[in-house]
Coordinates of N, CA and C and ligand atoms in Angstrom, one line a residue:
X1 N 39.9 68.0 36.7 CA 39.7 66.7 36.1 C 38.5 66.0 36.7
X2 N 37.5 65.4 36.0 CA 36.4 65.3 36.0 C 36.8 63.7 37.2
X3 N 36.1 63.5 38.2 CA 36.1 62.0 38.6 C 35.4 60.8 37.8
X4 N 35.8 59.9 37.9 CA 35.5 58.6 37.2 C 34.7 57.1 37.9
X5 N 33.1 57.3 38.2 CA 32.4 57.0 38.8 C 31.8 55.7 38.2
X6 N 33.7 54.8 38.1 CA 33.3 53.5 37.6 C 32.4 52.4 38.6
X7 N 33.5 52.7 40.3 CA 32.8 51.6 40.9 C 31.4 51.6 41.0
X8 N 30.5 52.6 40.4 CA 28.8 53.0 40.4 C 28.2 52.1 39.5
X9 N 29.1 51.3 38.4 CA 28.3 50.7 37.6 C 27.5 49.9 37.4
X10 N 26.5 49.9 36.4 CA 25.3 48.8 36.8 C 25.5 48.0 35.4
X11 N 26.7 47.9 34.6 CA 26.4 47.4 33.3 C 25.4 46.4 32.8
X12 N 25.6 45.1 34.1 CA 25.0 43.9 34.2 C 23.2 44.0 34.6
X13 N 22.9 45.1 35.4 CA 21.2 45.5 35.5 C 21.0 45.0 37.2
X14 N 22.1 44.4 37.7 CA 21.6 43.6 39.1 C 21.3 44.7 39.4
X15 N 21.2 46.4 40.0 CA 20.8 47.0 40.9 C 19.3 47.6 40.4
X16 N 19.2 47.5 39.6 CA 18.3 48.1 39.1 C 18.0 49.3 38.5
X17 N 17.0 50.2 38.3 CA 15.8 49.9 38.5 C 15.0 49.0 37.5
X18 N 16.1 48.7 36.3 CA 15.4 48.1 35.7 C 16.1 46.3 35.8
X19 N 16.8 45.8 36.7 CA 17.2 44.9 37.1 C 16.4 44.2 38.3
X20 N 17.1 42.7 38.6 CA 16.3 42.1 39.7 C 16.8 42.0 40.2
X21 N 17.4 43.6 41.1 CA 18.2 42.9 42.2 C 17.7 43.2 43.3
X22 N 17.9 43.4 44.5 CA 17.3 43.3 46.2 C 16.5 45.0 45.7
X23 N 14.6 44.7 46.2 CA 14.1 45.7 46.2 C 14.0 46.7 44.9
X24 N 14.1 45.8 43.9 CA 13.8 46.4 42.4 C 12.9 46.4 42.2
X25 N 11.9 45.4 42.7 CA 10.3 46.2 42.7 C 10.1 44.6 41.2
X26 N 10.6 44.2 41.0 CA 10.1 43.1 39.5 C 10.2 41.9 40.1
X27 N 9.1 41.6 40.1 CA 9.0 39.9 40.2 C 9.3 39.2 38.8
X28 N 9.3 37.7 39.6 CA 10.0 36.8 38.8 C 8.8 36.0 38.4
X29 N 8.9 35.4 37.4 CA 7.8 34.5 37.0 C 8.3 32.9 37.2
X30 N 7.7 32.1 37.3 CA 8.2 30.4 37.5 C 6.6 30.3 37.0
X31 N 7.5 29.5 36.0 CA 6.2 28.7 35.4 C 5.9 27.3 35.7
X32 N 4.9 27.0 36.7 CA 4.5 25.9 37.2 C 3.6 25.1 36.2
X33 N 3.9 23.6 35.8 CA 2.7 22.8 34.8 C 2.0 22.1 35.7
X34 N 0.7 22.0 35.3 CA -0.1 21.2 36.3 C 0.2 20.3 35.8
X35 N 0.1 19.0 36.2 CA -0.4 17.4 36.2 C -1.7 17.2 36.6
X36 N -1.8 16.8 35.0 CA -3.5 15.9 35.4 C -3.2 14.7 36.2
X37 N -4.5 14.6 37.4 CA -4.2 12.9 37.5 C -4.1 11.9 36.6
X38 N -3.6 10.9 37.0 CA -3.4 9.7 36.2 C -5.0 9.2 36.3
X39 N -5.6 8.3 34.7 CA -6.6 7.8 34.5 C -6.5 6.4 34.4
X40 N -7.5 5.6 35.3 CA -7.3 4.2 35.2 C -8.8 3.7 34.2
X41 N -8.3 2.6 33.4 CA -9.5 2.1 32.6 C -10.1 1.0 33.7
X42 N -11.0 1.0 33.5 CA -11.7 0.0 34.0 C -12.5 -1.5 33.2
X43 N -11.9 -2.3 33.2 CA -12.5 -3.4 32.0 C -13.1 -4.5 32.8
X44 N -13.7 -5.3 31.3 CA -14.7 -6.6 32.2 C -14.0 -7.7 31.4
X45 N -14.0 -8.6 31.9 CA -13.5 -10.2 31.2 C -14.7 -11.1 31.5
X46 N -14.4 -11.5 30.1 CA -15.2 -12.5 29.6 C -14.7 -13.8 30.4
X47 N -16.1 -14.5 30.8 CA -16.2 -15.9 31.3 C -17.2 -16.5 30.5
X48 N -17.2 -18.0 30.7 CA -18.3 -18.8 30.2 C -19.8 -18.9 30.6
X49 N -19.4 -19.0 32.3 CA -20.7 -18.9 33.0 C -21.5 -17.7 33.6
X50 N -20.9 -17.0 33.8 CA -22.0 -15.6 34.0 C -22.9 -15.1 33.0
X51 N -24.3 -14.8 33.0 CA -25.2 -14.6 32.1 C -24.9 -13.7 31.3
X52 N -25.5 -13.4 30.3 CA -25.4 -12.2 29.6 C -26.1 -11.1 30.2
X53 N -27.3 -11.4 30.8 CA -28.3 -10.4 31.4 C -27.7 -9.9 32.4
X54 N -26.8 -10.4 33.3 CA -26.1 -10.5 34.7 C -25.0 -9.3 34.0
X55 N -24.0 -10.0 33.4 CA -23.7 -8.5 32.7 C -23.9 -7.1 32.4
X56 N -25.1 -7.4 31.3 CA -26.0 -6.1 30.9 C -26.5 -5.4 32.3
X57 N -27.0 -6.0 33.4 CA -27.6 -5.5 34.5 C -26.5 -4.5 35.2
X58 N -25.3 -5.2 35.7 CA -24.0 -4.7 36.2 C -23.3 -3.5 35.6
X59 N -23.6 -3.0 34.0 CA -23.3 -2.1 33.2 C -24.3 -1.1 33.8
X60 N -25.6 -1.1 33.8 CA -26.3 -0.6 33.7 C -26.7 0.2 35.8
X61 N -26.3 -0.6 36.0 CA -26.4 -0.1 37.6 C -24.9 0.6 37.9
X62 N -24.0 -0.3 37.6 CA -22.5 0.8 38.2 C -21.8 1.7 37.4
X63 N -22.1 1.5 36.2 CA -21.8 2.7 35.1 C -22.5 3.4 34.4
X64 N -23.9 3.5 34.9 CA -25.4 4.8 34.5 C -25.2 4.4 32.4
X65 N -25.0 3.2 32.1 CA -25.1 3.1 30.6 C -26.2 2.1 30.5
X66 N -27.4 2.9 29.3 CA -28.3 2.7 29.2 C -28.6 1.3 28.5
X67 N -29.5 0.4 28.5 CA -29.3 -0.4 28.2 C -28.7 -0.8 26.8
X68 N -29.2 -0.2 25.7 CA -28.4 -0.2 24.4 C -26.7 -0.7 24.2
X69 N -26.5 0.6 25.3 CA -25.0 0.9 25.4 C -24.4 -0.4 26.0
X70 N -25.7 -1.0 27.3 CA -24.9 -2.1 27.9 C -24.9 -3.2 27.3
X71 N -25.8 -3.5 26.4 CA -25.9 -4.7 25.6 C -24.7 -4.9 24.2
X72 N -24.5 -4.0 24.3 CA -23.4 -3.9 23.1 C -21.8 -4.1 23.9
X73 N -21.5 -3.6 25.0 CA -20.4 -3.7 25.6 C -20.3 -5.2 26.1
X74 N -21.6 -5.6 26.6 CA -21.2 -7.3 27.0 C -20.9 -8.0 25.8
X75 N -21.6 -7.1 24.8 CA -22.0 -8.5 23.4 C -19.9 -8.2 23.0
X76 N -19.2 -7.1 23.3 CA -18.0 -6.7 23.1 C -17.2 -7.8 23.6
X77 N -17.8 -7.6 24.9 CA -16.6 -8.9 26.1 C -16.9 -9.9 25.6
X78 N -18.2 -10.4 25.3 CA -18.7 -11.9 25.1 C -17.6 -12.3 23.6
X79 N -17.0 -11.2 22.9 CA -17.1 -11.9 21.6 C -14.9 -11.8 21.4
X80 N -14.8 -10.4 22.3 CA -13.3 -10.5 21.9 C -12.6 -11.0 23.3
X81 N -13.1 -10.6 24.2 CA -12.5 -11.2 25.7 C -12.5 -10.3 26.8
X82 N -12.6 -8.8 26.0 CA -12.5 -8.1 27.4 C -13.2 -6.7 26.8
X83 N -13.1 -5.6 27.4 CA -13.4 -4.6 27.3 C -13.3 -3.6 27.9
X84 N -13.3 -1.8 27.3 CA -12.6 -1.3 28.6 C -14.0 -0.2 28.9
X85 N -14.9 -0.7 30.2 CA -16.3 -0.2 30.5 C -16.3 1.6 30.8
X86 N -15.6 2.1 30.9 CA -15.1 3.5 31.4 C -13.6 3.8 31.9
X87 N -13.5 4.9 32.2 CA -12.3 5.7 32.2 C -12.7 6.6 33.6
X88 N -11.9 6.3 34.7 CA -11.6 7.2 35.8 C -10.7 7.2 36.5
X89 N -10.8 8.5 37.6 CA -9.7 8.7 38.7 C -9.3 7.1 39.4
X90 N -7.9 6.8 39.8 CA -7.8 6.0 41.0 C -9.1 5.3 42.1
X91 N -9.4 6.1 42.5 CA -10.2 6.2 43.8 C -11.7 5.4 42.9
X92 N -12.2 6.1 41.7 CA -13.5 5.7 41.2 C -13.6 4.3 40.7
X93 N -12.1 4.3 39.9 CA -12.0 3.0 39.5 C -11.8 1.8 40.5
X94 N -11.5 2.2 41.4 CA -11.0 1.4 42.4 C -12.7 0.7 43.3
X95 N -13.4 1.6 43.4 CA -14.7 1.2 43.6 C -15.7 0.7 43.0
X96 N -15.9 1.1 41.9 CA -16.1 0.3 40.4 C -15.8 -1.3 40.6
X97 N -14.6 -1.5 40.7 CA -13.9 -2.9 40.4 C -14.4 -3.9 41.2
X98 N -14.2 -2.9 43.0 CA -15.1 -3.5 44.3 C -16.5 -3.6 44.0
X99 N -17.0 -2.7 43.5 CA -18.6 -2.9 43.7 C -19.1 -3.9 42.9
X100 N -18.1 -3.9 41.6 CA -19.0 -5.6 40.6 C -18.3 -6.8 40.8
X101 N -17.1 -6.9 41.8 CA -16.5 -8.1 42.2 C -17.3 -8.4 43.3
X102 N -17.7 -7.7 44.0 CA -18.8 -8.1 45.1 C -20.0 -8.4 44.6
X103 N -20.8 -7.9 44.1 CA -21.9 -8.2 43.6 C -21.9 -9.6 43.1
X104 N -21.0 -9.6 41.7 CA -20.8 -10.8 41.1 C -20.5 -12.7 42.4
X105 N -19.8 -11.7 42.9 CA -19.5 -13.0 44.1 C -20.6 -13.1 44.6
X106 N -21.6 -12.4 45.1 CA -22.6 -12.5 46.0 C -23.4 -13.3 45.2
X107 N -23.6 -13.2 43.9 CA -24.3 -14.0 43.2 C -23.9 -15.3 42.4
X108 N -22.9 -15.2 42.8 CA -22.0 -16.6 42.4 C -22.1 -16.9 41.2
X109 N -21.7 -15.9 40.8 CA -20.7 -15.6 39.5 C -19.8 -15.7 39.1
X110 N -18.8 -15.8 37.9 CA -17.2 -15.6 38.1 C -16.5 -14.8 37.3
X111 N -17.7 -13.6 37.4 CA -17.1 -12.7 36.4 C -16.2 -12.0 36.9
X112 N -14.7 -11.5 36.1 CA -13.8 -10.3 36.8 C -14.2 -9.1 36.2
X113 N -13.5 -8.3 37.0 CA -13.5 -6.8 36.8 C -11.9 -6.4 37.1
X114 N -11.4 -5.6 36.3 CA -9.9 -5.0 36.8 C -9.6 -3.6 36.2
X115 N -8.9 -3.3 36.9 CA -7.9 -2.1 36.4 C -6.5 -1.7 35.8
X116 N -6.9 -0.6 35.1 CA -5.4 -0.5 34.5 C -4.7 0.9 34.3
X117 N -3.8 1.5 34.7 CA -3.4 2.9 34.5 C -3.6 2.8 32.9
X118 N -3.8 4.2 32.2 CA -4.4 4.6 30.7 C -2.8 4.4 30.2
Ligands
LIG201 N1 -19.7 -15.3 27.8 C1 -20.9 -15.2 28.7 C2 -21.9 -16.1 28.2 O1 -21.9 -16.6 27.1 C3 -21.4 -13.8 28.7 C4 -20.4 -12.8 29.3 C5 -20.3 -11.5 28.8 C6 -19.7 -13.1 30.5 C7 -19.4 -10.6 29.3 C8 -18.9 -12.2 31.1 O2 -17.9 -10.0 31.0 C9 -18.7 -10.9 30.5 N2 -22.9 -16.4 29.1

C-alpha cells in the first residue's frame, strides 16, 4: 500500500517554488506614490499709495517678468485687489514675500505681499 504524503503539501504555494515563502527566490513589490511638494501662490495687494511704477519695478526684479507682463499684473491688482504673481515651493515663496516686503518698506511704501498654499 502506497504511503500518503499529505503532510508534504503545498496546496496554498507558501513553500514554494512558485510561492513566497522563506528563500523562494520572488520578491514582493510595494508600490510607493511620490508626493509632489505642496505649491504656495504668491500674491500682491492692492494699496492706494504705492506707485504703479514701484510695482511694475518689483515684478520685474523679483519675478524675471518682462515689463509687458509686469504692467498688466499691477494694472490686475490696481483694478480687482490682488493677484496671484507666481507659483512656488515653500522656501521660494517665502523669500519672494521677504524680499518685496523689505524692499517696499525700505522705500516707504505700503504695499503687501503674502502667501498661500495652492
Ligand atoms: N493702486 C495703486 C495706485 O493707484 C497702484 C498699485 C498697484 C498698488 C498694485 C499696489 O499691488 C499694487 N497708485
Amino acid at each position: 500500500m502506497a504511503l500518503q504524503p499529505h503532510i508534504l503539501s503545498d496546496k496554498d504555494g507558501t513553500f514554494g517554488p512558485e510561492g513566497g515563502g522563506p528563500d523562494s527566490g520572488l520578491l514582493t513589490k510595494t508600490k510607493t506614490r511620490t508626493q509632489r511638494p505642496p505649491m504656495y501662490k504668491v500674491m500682491l495687494l492692492n494699496d492706494d499709495y504705492t506707485p504703479m511704477e514701484f510695482v511694475v519695478h518689483i515684478l520685474e526684479r523679483f519675478f524675471g517678468l518682462n515689463h509687458a507682463q509686469s504692467f498688466d499684473i499691477m494694472l490686475t491688482v490696481h483694478k480687482k485687489g490682488l493677484a496671484v504673481v507666481g507659483v512656488f515651493s515653500y522656501e521660494i515663496a517665502e523669500t519672494k514675500v521677504a524680499q518685496v516686503m523689505d524692499f517696499a518698506r525700505r522705500h516707504q511704501h505700503p504695499l503687501q505681499c503674502t502667501m498661500e498654499k495652492e
